[in-house]
Coordinates of C-alpha atoms and ligand atoms in Angstrom, one line a residue:
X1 CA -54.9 127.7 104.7
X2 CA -54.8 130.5 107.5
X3 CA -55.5 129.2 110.6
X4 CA -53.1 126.0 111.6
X5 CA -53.4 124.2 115.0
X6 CA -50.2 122.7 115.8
X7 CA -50.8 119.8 118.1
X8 CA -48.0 118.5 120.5
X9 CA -46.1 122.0 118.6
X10 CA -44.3 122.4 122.3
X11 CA -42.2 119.2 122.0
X12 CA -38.7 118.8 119.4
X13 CA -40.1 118.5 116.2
X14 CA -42.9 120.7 116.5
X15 CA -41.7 123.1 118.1
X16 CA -39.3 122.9 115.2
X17 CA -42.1 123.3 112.7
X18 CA -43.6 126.6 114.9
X19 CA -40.6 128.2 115.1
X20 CA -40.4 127.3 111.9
X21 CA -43.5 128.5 110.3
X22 CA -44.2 131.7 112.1
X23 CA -41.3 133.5 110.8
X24 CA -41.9 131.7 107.2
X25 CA -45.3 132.7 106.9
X26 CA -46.7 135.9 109.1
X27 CA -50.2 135.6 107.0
X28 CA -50.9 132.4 109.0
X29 CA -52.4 132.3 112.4
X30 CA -50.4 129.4 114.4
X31 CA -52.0 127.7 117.5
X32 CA -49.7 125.5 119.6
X33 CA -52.0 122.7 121.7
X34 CA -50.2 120.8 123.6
X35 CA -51.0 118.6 126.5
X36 CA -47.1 119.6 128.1
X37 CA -46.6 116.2 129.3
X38 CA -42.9 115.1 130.5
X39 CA -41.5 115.8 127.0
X40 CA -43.5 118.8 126.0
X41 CA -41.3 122.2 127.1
X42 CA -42.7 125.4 127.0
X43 CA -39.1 126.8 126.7
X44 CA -38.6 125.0 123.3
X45 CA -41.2 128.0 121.9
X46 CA -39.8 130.8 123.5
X47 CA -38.4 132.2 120.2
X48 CA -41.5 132.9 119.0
X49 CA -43.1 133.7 122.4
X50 CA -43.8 137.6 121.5
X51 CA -44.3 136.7 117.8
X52 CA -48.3 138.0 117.1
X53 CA -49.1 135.1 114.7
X54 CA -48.4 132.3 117.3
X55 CA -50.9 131.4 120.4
X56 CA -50.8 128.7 122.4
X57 CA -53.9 126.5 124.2
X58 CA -52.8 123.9 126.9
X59 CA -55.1 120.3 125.9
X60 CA -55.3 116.8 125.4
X61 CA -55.6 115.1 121.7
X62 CA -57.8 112.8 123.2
X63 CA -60.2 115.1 125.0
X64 CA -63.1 115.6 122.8
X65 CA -64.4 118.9 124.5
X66 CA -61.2 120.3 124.5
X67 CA -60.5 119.9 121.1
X68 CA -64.0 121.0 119.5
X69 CA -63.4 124.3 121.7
X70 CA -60.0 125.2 120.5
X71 CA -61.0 124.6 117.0
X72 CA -63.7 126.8 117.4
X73 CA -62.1 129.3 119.3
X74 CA -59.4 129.8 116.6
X75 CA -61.9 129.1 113.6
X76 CA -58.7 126.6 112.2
X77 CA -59.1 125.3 109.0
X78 CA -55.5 123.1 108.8
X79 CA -54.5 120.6 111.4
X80 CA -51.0 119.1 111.8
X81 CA -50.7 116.6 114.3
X82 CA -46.8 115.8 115.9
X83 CA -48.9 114.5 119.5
X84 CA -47.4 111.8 120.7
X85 CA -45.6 109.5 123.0
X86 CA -42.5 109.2 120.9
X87 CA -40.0 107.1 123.1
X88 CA -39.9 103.4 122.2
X89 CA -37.9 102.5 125.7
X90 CA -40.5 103.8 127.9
X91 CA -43.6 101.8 125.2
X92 CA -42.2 98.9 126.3
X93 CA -42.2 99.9 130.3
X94 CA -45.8 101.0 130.2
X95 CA -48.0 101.2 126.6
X96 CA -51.0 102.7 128.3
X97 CA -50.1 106.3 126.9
X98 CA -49.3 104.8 123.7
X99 CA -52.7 104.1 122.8
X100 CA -54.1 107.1 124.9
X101 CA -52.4 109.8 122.6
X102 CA -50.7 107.8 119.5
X103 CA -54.0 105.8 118.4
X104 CA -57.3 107.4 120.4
X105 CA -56.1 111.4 120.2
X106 CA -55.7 111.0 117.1
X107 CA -59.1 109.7 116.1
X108 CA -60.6 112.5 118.1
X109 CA -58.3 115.3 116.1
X110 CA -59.6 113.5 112.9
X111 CA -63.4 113.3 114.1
X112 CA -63.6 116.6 115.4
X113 CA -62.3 118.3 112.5
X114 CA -64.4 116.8 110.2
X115 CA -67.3 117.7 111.8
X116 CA -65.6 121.6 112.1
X117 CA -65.0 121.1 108.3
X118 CA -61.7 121.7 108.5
X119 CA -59.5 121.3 105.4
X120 CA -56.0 119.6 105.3
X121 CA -55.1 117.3 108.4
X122 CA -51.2 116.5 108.5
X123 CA -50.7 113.4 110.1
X124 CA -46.7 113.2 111.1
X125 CA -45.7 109.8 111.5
X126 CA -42.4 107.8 111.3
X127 CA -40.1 105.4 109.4
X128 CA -40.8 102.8 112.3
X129 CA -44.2 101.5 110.9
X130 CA -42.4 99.8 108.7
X131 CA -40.1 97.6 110.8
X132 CA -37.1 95.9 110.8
X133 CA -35.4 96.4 107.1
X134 CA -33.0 94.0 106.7
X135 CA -31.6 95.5 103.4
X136 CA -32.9 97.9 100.8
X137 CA -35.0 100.8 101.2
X138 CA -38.9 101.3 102.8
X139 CA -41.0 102.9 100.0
X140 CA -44.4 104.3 100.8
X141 CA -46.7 101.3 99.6
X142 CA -44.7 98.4 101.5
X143 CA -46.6 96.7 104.3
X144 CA -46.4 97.9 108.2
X145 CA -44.7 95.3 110.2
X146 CA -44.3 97.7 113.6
X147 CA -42.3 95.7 116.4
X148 CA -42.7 97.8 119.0
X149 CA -45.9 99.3 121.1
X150 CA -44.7 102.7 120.2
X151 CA -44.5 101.7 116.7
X152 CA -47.5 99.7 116.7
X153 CA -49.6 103.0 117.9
X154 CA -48.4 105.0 115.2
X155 CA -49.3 102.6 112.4
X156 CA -52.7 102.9 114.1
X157 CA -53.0 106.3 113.7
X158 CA -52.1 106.4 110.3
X159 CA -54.6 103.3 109.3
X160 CA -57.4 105.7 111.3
X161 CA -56.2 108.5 108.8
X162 CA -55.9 106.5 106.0
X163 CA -59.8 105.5 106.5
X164 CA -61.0 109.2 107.1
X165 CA -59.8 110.1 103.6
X166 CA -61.3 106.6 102.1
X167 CA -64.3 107.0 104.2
X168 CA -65.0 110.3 104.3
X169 CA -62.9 112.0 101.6
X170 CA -61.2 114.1 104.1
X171 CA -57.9 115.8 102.7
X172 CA -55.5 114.0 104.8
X173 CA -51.5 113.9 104.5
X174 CA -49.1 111.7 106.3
X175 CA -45.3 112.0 106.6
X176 CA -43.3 109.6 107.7
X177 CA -39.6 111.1 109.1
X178 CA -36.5 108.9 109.8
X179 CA -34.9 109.1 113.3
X180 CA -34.5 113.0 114.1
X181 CA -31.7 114.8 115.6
X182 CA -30.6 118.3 117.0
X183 CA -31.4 121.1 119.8
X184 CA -34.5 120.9 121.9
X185 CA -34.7 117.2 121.7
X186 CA -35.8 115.8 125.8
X187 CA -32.9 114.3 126.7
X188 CA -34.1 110.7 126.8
X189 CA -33.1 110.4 123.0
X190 CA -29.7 108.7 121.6
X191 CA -28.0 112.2 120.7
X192 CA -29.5 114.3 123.6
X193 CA -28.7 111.5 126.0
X194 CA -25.7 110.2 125.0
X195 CA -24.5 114.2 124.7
X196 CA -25.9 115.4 127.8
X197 CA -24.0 112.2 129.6
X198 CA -20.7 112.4 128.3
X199 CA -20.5 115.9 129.5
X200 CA -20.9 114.6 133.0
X201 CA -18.5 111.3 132.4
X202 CA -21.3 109.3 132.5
X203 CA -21.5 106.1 131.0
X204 CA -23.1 105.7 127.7
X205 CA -25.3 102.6 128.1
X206 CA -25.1 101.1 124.0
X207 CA -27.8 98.1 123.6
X208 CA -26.5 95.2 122.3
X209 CA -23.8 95.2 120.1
X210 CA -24.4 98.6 118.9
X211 CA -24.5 98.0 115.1
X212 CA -28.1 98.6 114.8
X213 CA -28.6 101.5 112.0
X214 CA -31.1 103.9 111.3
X215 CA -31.7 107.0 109.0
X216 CA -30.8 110.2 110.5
X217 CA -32.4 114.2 109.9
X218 CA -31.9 116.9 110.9
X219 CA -34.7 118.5 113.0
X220 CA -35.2 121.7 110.5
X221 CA -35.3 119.4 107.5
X222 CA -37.7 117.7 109.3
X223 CA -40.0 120.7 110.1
X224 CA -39.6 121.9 106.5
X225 CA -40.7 118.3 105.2
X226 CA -43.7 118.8 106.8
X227 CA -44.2 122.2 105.7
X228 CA -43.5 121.2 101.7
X229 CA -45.8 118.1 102.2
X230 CA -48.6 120.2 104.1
X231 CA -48.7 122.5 101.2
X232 CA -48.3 120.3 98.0
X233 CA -48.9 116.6 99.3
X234 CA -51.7 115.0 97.4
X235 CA -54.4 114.2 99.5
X236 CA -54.7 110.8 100.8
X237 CA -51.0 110.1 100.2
X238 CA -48.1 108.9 102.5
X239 CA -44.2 110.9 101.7
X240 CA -41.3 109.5 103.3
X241 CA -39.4 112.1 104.9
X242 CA -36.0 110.0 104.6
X243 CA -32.6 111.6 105.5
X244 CA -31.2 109.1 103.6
X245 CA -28.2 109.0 105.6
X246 CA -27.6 105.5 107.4
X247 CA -25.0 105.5 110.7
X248 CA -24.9 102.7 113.1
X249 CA -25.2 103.5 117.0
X250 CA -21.5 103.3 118.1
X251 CA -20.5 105.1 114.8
X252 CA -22.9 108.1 116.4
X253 CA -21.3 107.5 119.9
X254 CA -18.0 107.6 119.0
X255 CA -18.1 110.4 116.9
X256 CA -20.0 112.6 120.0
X257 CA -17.0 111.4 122.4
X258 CA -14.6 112.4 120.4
X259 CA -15.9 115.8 120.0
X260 CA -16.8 116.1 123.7
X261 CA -13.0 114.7 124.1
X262 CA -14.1 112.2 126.2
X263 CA -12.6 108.9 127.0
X264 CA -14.5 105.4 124.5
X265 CA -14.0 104.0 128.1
X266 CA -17.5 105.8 129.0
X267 CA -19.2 103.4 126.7
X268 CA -20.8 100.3 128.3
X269 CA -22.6 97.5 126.4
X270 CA -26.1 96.4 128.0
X271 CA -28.3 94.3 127.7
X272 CA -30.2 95.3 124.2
X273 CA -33.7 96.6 123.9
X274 CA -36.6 94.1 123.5
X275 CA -37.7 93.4 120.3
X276 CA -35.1 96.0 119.1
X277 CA -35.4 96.6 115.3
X278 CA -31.9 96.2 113.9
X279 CA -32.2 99.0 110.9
X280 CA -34.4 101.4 108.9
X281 CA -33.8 102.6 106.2
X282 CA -36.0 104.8 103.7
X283 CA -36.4 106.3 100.1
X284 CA -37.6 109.8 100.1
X285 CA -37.9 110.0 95.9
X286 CA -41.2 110.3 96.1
X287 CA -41.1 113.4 98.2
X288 CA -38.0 114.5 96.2
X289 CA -40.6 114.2 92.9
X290 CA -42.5 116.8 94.7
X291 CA -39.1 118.7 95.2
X292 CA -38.1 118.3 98.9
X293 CA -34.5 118.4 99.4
X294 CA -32.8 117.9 102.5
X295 CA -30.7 120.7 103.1
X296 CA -28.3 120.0 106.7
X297 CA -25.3 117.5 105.8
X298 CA -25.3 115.1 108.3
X299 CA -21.6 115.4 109.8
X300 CA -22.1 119.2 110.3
X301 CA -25.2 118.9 111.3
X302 CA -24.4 117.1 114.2
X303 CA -21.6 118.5 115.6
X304 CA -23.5 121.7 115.4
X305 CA -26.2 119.3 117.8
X306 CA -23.8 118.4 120.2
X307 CA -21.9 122.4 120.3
X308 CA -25.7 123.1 121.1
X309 CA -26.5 120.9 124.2
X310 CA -22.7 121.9 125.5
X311 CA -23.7 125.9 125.2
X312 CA -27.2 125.3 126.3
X313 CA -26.7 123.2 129.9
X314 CA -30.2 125.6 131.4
X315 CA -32.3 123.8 128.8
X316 CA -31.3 120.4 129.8
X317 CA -30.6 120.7 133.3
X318 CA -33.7 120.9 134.9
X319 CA -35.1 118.3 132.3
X320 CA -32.8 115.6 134.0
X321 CA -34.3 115.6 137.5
X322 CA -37.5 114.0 139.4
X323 CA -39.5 111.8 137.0
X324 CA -36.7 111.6 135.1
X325 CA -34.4 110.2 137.5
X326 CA -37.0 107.5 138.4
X327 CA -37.3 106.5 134.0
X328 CA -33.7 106.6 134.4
X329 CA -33.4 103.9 137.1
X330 CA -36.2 101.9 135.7
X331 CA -34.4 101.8 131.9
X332 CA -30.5 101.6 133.0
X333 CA -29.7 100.6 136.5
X334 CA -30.3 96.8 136.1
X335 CA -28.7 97.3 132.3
X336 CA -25.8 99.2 133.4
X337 CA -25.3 96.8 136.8
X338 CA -25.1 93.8 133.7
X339 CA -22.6 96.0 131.1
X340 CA -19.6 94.9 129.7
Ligands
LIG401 P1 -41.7 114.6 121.6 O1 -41.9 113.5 122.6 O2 -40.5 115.5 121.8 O3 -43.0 115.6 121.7 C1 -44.3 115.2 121.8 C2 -45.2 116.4 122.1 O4 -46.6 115.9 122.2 C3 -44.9 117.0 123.5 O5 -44.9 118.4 123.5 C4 -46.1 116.5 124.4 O6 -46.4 117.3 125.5 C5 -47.2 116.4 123.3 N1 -48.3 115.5 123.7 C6 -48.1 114.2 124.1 N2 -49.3 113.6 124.4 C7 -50.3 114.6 124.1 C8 -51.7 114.6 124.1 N3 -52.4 113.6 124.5 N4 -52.3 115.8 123.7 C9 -51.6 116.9 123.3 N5 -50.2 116.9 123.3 C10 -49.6 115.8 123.7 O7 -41.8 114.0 120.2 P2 -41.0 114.4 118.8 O8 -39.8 113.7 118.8 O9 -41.1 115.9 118.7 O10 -42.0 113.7 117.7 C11 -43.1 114.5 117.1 C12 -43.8 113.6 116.2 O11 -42.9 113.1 115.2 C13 -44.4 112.3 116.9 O12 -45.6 112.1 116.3 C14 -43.4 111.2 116.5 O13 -44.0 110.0 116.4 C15 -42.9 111.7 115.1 N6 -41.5 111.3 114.8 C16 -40.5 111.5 115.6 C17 -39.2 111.1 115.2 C18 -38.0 111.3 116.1 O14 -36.9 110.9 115.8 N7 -38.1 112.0 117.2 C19 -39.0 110.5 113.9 C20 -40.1 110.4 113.1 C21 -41.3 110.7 113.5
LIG402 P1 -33.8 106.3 120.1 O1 -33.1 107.6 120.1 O2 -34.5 105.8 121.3 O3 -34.7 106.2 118.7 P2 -35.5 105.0 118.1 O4 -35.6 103.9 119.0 O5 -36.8 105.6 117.8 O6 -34.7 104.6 116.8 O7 -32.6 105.2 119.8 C1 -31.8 105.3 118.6 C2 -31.0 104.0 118.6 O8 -30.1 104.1 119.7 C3 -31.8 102.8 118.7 O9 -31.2 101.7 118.0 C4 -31.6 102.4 120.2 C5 -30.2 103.0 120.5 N1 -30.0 103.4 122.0 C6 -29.0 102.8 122.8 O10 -28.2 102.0 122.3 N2 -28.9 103.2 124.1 C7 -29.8 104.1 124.6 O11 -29.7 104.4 125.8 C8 -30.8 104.7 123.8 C9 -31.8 105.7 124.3 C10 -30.9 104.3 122.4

């Protein structure tokens, strides 16, 4: 391993995982390529901007030509692949980009670097292939039942990775994180969002009841998941990256207003989410057989989120305007118009 193209590496996770593995590992050449749509954000890699083992190449998964080129260019032997469209909400306004990125870009990353022989691809995927768990824990062999297009996408990328091992014995890994939190995250996101509008006295539009639940991790112990399972995953295999640390959605709201010391008043419940999965939940002892630990404790992990988006107001700022501001309409106005 030497030469490591990072695709989508300029959105939050992986620009986690560069920021990450630059300063980890200065024998290893690492090339962002990233397609900076709305969510990718140069500024999220300006930590390791001057560093002389990180490059970056603007390009689309999906663009065959592009693709051979940068892989040639930067004779990479190791692709990890956090490319995406990676907000549920906006898969159920308009799935087009789903399938663009989360299903065809990633057959063309697999294709292309078989034929460039390259040897390790790292496909990052998530806890939502699995579905709605009513109880118990998702372990790597049970069945995908995705509910949303979003999810739906990325259990197609995995199945196309999963058959370019079988097929074509390609060493391929998959991770599969549980819902991801902390700094750099666009602020369309529960935390960011929910953060980012308190500080404004803005009202926090909950879905439904807000006692859906999901698994929450840390960014960095996400980033050095993928790392540990890059390196000493078995090929062909799946590793939940599980947090393992379940919090419903007004336990997470409540705890950011109080911190913010904003009024409860500023949360409004709307309309839920269609099709909305009610919890996830994951084991990560298979991973933690290989010896991944999470390290960041979840309560001090985010309040050090939400101290971040409060000291950091030129990061998100400029992300809340323009196209924003019309996703914003399109999501909440109707919603928030029907709160109670
Ligand atoms: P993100 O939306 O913040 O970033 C996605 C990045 O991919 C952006 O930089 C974007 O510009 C880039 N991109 C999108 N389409 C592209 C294309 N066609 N070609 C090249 N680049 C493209 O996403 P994230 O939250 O950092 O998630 C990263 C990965 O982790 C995704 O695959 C997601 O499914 C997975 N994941 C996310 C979470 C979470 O809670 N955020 C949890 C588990 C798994
Ligand atoms: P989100 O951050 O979109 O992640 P995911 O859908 O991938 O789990 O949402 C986390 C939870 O918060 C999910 O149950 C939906 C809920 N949520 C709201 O209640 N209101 C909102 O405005 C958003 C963005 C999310």
């Amino acid at each position: 391993m030497k030469n490591i193209l990072v695709a989508g590496g300029a959105g939050f996770i992986g620009s986690a995982f560069i920021r990450h593995m630059v300063a980890a590992y200065p024998e290893y050449s690492i090339i962002c390529f990233d397609k900076l749509t709305y969510a990718g954000n140069i500024d999220n890699l300006l930590p390791v901007s001057d560093a002389e083992n990180y490059h970056f190449e603007r390009g689309d998964i999906a663009d065959r030509a592009a693709v051979s080129r940068v892989l040639q260019r930067h004779a990479i032997d190791t692709i990890v692949n956090f490319a995406a469209e990676s907000h549920v909400d906006r898969s159920i306004l308009a799935p087009d980009a789903f399938i663009h990125t989360d299903v065809v870009g990633v057959y063309i990353l697999l294709d292309e670097g078989r034929k460039h022989g390259i040897s390790r691809f790292c496909q990052v995927s998530t806890d939502e292939v699995y579905g709605d768990i009513e109880s118990g824990y998702s372990q790597e062999q049970d069945r995908f039942l995705p509910n949303s297009p979003y999810a739906a996408s990325k259990a197609s990328g995995e199945l196309m990775t999963r058959a370019y091992h079988m097929t074509y014995g390609m060493d391929t890994v998959l991770t599969r994180g549980s819902n991801t939190y902390g700094p750099y995250q666009y602020p369309e996101k529960l935390v960011p969002f929910f953060t980012t509008e308190a500080l404004e006295e803005r009202p926090l539009p909950l879905y439904g009841d807000g006692k859906q639940v999901r698994d929450w991790l840390h960014v960095d112990d996400h980033a050095r998941g993928v790392d540990f399972i890059l390196h000493f995953g078995a090929a062909g295999e799946a590793y939940n990256l599980a947090g393992e640390t379940l919090r419903s959605n007004i336990e997470i709201t409540r705890r950011i207003l109080q911190w913010l010391d904003k009024p409860s008043a500023l949360i409004k419940y709307v309309p839920d989410r269609e099709g909305h999965d009610r919890r996830y939940a994951m084991t990560a002892a298979k991973a933690r057989a290989l010896g991944w630990r999470r390290q960041v404790e979840f309560e001090a992990g985010l309040r050090a989120t939400v101290r971040w988006y409060q000291e950091n107001e030129w990061w998100w700022r400029k992300l809340k305007a323009g196209d924003y501001q019309r996703y914003y309409q399109r999501q909440y106005a109707e919603r928030l118009a029907a709160a109670k």
